[in-house]
CSV table of C-alpha atoms and ligand atoms in Angstrom, one decimal:
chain,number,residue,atom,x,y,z
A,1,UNK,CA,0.0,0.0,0.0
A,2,UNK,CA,1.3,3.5,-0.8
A,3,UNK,CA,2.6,5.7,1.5
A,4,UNK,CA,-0.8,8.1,1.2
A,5,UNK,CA,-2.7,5.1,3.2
A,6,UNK,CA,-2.2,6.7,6.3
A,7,UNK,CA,-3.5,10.0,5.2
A,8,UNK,CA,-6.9,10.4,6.3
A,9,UNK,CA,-8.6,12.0,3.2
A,10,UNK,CA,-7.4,9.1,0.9
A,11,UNK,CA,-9.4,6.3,3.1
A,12,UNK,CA,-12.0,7.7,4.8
A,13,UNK,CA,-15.2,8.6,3.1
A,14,UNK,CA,-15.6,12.2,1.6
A,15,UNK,CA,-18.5,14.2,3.4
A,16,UNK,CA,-19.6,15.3,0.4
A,17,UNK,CA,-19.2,14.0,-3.2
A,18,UNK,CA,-20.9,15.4,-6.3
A,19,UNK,CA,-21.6,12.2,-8.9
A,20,UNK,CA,-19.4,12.4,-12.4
A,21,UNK,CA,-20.7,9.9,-15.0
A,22,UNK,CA,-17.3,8.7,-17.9
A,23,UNK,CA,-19.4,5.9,-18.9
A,24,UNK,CA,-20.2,5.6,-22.6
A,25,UNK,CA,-23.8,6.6,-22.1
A,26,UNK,CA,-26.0,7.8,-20.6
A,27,UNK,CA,-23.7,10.9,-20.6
A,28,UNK,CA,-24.7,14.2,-18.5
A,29,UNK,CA,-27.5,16.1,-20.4
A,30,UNK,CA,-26.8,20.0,-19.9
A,31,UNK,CA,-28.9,21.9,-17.1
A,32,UNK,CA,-31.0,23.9,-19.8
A,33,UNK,CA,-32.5,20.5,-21.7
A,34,UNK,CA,-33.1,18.9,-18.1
A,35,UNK,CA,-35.2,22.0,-17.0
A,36,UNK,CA,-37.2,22.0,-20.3
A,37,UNK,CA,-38.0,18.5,-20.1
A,38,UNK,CA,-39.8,18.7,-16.3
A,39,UNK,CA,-42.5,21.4,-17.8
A,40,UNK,CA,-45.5,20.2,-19.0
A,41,UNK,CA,-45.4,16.9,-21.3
A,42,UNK,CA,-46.2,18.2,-24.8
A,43,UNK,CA,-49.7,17.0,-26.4
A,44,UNK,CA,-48.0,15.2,-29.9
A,45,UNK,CA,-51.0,15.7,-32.1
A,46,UNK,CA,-50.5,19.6,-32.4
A,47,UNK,CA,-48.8,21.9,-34.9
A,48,UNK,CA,-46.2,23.2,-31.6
A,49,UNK,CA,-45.2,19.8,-31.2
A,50,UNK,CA,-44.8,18.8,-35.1
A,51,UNK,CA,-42.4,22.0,-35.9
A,52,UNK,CA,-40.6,20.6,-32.7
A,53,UNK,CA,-40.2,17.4,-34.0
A,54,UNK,CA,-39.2,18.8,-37.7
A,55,UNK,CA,-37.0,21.0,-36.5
A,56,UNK,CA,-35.0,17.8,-34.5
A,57,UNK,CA,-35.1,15.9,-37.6
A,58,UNK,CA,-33.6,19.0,-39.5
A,59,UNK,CA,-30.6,19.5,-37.1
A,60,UNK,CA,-30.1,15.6,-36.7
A,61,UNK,CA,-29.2,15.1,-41.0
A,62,UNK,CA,-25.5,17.3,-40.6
A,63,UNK,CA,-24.8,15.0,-38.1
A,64,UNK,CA,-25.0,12.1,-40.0
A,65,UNK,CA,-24.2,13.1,-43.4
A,66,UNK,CA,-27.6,12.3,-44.5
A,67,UNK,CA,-29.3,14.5,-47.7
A,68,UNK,CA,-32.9,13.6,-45.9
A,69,UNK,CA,-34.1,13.9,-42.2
A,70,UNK,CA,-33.2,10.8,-40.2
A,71,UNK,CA,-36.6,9.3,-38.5
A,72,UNK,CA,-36.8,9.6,-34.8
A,73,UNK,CA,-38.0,6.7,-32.9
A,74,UNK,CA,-39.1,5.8,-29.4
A,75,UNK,CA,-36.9,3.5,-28.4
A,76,UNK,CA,-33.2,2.4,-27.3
A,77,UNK,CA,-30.8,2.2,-29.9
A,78,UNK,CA,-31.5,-1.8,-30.0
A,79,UNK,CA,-34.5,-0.9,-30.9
A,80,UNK,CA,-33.4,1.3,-34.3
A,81,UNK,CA,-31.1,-1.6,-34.8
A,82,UNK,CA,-33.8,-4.0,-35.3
A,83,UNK,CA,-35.9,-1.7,-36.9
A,84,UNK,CA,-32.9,-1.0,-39.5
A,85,UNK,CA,-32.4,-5.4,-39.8
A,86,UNK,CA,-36.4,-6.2,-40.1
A,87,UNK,CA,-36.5,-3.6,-42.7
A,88,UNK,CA,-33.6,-4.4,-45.3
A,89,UNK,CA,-33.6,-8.0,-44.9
A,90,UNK,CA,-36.0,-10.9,-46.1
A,91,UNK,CA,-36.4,-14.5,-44.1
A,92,UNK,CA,-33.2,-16.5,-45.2
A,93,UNK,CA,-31.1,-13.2,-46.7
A,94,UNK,CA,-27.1,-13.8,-46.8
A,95,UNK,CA,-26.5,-10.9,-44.4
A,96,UNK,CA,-22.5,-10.3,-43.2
A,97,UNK,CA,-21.6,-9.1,-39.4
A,98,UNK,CA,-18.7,-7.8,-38.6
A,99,UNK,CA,-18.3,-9.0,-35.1
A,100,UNK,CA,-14.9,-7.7,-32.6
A,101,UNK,CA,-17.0,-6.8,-29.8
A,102,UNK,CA,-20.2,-7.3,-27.4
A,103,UNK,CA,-22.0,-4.8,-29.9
A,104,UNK,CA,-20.9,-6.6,-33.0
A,105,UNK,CA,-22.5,-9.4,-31.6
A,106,UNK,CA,-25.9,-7.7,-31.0
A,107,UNK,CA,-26.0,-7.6,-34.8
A,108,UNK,CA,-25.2,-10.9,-35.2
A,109,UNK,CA,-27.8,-12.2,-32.9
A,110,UNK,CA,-30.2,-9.8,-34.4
A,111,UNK,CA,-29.9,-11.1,-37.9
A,112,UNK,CA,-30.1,-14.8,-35.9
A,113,UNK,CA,-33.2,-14.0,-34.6
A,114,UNK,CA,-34.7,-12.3,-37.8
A,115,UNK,CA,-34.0,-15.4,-39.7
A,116,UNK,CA,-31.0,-14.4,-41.9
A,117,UNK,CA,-28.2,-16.8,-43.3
A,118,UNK,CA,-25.4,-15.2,-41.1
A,119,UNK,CA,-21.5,-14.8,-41.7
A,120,UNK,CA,-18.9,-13.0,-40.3
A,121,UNK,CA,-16.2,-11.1,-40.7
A,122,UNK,CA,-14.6,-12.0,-36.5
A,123,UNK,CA,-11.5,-10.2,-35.5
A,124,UNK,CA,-9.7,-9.6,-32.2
A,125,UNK,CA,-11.1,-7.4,-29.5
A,126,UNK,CA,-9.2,-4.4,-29.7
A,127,UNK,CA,-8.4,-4.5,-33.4
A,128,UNK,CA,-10.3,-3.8,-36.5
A,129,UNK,CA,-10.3,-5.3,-40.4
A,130,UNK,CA,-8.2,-3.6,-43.0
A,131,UNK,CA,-10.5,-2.9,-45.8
A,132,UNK,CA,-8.3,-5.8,-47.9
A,133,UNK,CA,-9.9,-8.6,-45.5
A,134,UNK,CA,-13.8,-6.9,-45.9
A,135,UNK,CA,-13.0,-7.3,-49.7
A,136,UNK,CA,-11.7,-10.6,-50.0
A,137,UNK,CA,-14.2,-11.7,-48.1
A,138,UNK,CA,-16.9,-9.9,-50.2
A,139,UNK,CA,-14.8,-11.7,-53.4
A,140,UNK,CA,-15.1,-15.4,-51.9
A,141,UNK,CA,-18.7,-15.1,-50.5
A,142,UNK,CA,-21.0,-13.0,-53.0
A,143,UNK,CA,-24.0,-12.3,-52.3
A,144,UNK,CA,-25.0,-10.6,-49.4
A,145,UNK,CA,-27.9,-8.6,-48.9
A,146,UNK,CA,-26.4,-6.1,-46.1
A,147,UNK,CA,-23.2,-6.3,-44.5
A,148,UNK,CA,-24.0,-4.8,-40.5
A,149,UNK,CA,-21.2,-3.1,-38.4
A,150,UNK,CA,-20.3,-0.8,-35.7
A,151,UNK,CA,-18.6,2.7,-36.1
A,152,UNK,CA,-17.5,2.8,-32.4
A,153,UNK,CA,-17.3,-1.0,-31.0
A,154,UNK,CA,-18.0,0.6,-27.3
A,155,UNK,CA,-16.7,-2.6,-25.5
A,156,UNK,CA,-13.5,-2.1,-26.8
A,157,UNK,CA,-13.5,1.7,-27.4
A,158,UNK,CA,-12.0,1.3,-31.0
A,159,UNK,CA,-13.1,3.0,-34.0
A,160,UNK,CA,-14.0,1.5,-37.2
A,161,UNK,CA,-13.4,2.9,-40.9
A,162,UNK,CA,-16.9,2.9,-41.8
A,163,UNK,CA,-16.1,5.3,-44.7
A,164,UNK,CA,-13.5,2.8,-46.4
A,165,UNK,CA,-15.5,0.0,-45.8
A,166,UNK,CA,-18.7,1.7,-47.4
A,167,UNK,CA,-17.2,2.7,-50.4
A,168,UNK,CA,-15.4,-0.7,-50.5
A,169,UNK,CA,-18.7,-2.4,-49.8
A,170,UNK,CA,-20.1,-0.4,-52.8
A,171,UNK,CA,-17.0,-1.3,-55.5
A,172,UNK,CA,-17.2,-4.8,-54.7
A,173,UNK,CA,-21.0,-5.7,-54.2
A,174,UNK,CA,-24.4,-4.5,-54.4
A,175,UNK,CA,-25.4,-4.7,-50.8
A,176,UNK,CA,-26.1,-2.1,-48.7
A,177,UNK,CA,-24.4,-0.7,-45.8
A,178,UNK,CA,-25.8,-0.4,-42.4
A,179,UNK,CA,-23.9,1.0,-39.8
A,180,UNK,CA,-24.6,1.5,-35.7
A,181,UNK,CA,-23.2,4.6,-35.0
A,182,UNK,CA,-24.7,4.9,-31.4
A,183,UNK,CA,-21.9,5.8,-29.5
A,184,UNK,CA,-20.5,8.2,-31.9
A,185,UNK,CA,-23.0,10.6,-33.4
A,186,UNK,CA,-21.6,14.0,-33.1
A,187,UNK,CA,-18.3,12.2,-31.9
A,188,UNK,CA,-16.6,11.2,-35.4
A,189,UNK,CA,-17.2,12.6,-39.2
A,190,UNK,CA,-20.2,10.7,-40.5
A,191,UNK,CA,-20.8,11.2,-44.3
A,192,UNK,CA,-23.0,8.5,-44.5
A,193,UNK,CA,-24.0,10.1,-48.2
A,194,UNK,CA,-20.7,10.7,-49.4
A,195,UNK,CA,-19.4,7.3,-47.9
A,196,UNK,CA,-22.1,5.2,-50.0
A,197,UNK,CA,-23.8,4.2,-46.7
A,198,UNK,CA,-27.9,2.9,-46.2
A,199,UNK,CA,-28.4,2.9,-43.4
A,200,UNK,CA,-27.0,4.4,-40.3
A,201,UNK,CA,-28.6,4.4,-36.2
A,202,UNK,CA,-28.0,6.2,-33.1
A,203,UNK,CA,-29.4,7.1,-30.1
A,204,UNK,CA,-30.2,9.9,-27.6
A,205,UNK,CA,-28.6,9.0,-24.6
A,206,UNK,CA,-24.5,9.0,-25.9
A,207,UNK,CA,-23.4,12.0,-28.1
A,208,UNK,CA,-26.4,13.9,-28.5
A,209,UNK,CA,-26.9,14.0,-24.4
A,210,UNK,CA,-30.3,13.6,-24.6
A,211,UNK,CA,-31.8,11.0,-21.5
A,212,UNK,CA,-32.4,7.3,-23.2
A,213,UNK,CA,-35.3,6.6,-25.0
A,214,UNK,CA,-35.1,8.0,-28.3
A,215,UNK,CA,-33.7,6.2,-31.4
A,216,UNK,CA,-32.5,7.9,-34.8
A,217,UNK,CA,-32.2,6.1,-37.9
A,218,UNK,CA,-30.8,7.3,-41.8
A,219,UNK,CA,-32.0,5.8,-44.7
A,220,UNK,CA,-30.2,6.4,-48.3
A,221,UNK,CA,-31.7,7.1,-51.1
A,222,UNK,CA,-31.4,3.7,-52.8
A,223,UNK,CA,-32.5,2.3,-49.3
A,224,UNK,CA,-35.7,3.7,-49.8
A,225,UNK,CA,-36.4,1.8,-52.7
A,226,UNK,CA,-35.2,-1.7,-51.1
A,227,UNK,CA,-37.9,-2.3,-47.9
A,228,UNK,CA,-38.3,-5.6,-47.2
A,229,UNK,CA,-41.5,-7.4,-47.2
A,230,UNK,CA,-41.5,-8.8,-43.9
A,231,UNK,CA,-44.2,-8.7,-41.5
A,232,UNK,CA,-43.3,-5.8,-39.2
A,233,UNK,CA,-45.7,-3.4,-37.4
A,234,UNK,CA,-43.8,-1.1,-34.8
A,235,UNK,CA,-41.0,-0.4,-36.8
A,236,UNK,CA,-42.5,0.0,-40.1
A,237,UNK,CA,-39.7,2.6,-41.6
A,238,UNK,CA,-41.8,3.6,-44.8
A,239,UNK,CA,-44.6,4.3,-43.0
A,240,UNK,CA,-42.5,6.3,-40.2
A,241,UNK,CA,-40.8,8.4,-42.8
A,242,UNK,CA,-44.5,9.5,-44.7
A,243,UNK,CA,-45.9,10.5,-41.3
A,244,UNK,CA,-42.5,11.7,-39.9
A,245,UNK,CA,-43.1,13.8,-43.2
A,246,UNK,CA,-46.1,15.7,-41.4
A,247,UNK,CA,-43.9,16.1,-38.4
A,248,UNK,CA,-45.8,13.5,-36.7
A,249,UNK,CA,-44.7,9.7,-35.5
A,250,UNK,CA,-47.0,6.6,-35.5
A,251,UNK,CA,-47.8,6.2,-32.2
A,252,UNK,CA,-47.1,8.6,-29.1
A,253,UNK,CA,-43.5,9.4,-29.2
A,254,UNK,CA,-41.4,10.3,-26.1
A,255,UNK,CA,-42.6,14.0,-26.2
A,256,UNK,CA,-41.0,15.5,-23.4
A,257,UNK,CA,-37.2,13.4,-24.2
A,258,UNK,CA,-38.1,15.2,-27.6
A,259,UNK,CA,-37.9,18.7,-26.1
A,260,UNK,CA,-34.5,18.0,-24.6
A,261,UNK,CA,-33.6,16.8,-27.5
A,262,UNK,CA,-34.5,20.0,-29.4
A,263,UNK,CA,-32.5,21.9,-26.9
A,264,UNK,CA,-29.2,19.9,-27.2
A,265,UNK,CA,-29.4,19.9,-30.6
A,266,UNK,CA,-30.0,23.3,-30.9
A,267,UNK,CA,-26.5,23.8,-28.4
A,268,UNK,CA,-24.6,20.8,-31.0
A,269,UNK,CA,-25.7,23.4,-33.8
A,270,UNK,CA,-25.2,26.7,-32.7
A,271,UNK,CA,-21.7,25.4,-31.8
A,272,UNK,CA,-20.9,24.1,-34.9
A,273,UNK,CA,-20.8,20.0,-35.9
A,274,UNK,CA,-17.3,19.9,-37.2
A,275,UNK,CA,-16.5,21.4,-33.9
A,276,UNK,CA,-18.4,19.7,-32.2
A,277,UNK,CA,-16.4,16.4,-33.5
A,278,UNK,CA,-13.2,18.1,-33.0
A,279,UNK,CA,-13.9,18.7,-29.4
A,280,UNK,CA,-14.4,15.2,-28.9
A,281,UNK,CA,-11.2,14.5,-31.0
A,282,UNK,CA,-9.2,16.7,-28.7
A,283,UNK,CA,-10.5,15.2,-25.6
A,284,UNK,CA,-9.9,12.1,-26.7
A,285,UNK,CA,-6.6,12.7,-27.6
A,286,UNK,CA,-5.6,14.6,-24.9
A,287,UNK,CA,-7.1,11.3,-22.3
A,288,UNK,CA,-5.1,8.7,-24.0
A,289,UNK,CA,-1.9,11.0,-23.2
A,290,UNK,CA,-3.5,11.4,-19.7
A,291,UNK,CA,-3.8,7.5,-19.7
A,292,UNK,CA,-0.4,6.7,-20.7
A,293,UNK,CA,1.4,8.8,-18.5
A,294,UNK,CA,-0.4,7.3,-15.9
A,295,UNK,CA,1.2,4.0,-17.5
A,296,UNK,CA,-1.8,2.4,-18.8
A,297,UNK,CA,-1.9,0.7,-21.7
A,298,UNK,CA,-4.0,1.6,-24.4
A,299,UNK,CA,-6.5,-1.0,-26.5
A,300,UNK,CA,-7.2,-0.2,-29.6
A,301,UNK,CA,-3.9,0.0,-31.3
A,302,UNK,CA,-4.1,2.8,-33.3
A,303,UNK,CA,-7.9,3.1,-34.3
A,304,UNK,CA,-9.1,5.0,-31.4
A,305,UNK,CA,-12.4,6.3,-31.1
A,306,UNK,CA,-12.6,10.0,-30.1
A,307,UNK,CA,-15.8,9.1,-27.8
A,308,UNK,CA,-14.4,6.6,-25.1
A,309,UNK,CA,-10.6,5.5,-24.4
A,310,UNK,CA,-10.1,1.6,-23.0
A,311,UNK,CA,-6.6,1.1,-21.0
A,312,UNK,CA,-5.6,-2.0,-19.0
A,313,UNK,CA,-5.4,-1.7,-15.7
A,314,UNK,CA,-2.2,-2.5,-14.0
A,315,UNK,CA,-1.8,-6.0,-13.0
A,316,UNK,CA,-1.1,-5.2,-9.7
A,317,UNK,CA,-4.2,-3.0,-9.5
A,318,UNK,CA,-7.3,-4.9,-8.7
A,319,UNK,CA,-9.7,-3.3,-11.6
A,320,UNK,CA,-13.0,-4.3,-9.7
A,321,UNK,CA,-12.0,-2.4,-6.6
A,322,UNK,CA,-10.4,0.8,-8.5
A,323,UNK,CA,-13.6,1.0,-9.5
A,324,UNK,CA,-15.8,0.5,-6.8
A,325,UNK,CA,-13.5,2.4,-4.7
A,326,UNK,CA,-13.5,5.5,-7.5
A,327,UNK,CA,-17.8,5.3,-7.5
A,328,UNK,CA,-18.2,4.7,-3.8
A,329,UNK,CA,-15.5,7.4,-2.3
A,330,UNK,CA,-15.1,10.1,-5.3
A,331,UNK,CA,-18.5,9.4,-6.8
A,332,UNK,CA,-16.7,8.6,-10.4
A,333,UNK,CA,-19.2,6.5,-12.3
A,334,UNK,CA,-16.2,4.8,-15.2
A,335,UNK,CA,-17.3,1.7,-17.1
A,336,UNK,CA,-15.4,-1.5,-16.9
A,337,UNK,CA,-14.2,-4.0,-19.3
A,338,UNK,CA,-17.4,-6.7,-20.5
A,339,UNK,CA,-17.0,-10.7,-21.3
A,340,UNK,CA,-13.4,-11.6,-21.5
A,341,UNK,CA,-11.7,-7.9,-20.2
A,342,UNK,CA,-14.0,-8.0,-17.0
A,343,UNK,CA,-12.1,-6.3,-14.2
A,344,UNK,CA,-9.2,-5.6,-16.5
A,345,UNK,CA,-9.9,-2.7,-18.4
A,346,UNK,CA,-11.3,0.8,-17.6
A,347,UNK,CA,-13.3,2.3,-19.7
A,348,UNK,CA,-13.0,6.4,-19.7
A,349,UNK,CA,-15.8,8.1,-22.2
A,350,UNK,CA,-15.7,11.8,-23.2
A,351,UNK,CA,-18.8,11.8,-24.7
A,352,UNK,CA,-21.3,14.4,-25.6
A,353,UNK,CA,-21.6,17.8,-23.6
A,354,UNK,CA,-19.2,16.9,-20.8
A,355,UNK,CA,-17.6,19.5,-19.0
A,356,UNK,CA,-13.6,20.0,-19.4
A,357,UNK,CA,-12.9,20.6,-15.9
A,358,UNK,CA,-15.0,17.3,-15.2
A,359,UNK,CA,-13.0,15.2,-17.2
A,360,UNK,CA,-9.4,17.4,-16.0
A,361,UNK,CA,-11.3,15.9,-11.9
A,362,UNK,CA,-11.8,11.9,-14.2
A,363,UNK,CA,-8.1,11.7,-14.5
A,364,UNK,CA,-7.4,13.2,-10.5
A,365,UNK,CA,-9.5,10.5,-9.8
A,366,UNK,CA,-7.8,7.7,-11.2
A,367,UNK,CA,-4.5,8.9,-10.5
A,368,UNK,CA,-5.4,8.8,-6.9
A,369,UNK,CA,-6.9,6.1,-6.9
A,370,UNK,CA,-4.4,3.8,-8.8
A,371,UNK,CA,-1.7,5.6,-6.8
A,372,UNK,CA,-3.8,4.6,-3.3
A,373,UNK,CA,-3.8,0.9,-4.7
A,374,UNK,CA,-0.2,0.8,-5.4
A,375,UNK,CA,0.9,2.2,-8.5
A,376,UNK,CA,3.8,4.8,-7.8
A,377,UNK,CA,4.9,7.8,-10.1
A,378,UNK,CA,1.2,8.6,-11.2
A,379,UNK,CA,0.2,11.5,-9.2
A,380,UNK,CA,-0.1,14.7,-11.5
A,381,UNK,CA,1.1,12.6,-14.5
A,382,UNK,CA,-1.9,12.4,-16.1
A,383,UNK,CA,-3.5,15.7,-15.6
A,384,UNK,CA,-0.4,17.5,-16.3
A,385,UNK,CA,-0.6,15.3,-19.8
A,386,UNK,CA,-3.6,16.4,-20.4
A,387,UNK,CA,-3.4,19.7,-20.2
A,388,UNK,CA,-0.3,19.9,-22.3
A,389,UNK,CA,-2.3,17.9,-25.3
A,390,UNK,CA,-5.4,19.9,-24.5
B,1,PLP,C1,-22.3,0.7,-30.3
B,1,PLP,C2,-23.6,0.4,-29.5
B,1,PLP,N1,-24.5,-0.3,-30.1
B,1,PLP,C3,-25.7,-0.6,-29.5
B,1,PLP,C4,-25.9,-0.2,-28.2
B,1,PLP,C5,-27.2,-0.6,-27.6
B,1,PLP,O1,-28.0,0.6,-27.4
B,1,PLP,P1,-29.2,0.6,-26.3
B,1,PLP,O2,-28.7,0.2,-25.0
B,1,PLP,O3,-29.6,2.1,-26.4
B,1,PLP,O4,-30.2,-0.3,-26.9
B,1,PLP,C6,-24.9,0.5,-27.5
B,1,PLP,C7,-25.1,0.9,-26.1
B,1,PLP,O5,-24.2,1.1,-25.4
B,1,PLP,C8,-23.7,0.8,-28.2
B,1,PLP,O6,-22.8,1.5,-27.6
């Protein structure tokens, strides 16, 4: 145990500790959308609530690339996820996941469940497919109907090229392109137009910081003339996008997350969405210095997302108790590692409208933390990296 042990204000509990949430969603929704959202719930058959709703759809389509307004759903992003497999598939379609994560996976069991003849493209945790191995496998196996994938595989933090593989997908094969971009809407470029992509989803409660419950969904052009003909009632896309049309959804939308979500859009706008990808770049950047000088190692090798950073915790750290110890004394909320990386990764997200000076207290906390379980030479090594990269 460190020499800081014996000091009183590194093991007894803090009088008073205000709650900072790094983990990749929900992420902290600004004062101004929170105070909207406890007014009145909005009646959603009224011309208020359908230039509301426009306007969302509106400010949504720079985000992702998209020529027309992205639908907005009432739902998690599972939910637009199914919604985007029941409606560009058929019963017993040759569909191809790529799968190097827990959310790779939910596409794959997705298309499982939906009845499609599923392959995959499987690589390592941590890593991600050079554009090379989507081809070859697109020359061996032809055919597919949709090839499914992540742009931000959260479990591991790592980004994938979604752009490359898109336009590869396009040169090599005529199926379409559908891509869960739920952790990083508003966090990395997405030219979903330009990148010869169908299909992309999100959801509310990650870049957009907007509580959970709302789902997003882009369709392309050439999308719009593929639906499926499966039975599907809830997420029936080409009915959605004529009534989203009017400004109005099937059925009774979460009005009141809808008026936060006006509000942080409005803030993501007003502040530009370049920059608002740029910030999240230079956080990013700026924690995986932090990380490293605290002598964690990265995952990801290279392809880093700019929403969360994924470091392995010391060996000599116990990874459960840094982060019990970092929620229960410092009121740190971080994410751990899932399935195989359980207890030895930490997962640090800087995603959506978080506040600088909360991450700058994020890495204090680790470094005290890791330094109170035993890891010398960390104190000020982080934040001071920060800051310099920031
Ligand atoms: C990349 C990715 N896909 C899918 C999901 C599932 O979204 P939800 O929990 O909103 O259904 C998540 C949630 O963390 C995610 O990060």
């Amino acid at each position: 145990m460190s020499k800081l042990a014996n000091n009183s204000l590194k093991t007894k509990k803090l009088p008073f500790v205000r709650e900072r949430q790094f983990c990749p969603g929900p992420t902290p929704v600004p004062l101004h959308s929170r105070l909207l959202m406890v007014d009145q719930v909005p009646y959603h058959r009224q011309e208020g609530f359908y230039s509301t709703f426009r306007h969302c759809r509106e400010m949504l389509s720079p985000l992702f690339g998209s020529a027309s307004a992205p639908l907005i759903l009432t739902s998690s992003g599972t939910g637009a996820m199914e919604a985007a497999l029941v409606n560009c598939t058929e019963v017993g379609d040759k569909v191809l996941c790529l799968v190097g994560g827990k959310f790779g996976e939910r596409w794959l069991d997705l298309a499982t469940a939906f009845g499609c003849e599923v392959h995959t493209l499987s690589f390592p945790w941590g890593q991600v497919p050079a554009v090379e191995e989507l081809e070859e496998v697109l020359a061996k196996r032809p055919g597919f109907k949709a090839v499914f994938m992540q742009q931000c595989e959260t479990s591991t933090g790592v980004c994938l090229p979604v752009g490359a593989y898109g336009q590869a997908i396009n040169r090599h094969s005529d199926a379409l392109v559908v891509v869960d971009a739920i952790s990083s809407l508003g966090a990395e470029p997405m030219k979903m137009n330009q990148w010869g992509i169908d299909i992309v989803v999100s959801g509310s409660q990650k870049g957009l910081s907007t509580p959970p419950g709302l789902s997003f969904i882009a369709c392309s052009e050439r999308m719009q003339r593929r639906w499926s003909k499966r039975p599907r009632f809830y997420f029936d896309l080409p009915k959605e996008f004529k009534n989203q049309e009017k400004g109005q959804s099937s059925f009774t939308p979460a009005s009141s997350l809808i008026v936060g979500l006006e509000a942080s859009l409005a803030a993501i706008t007003a502040y530009g969405v370049e920059d608002y990808v740029a910030f999240h770049q230079g956080l990013a950047q700026g924690v995986r210095r932090a990380l490293e000088a605290m002598g964690l190692k990265l995952l990801g090798e290279g392809h880093f997302s700019n929403g969360l950073s994924a470091a392995f915790i010391p060996q000599e750290v116990d990874g459960n108790l840094l982060l019990k110890r970092l929620q229960e004394r410092v009121g740190m909320i971080f994410a751990g590692g899932q399935d195989q990386l359980a207890g030895k990764i930490v997962r640090f997200a800087h995603l959506g409208m978080i506040d600088y000076f909360d991450i700058c207290a994020g890495i204090i906390g680790l470094e005290q933390e890791l330094f109170y379980l035993g890891c010398g030479n960390v104190l000020g090594a982080g934040i001071s990296a920060f800051l310099q990269e920031g």
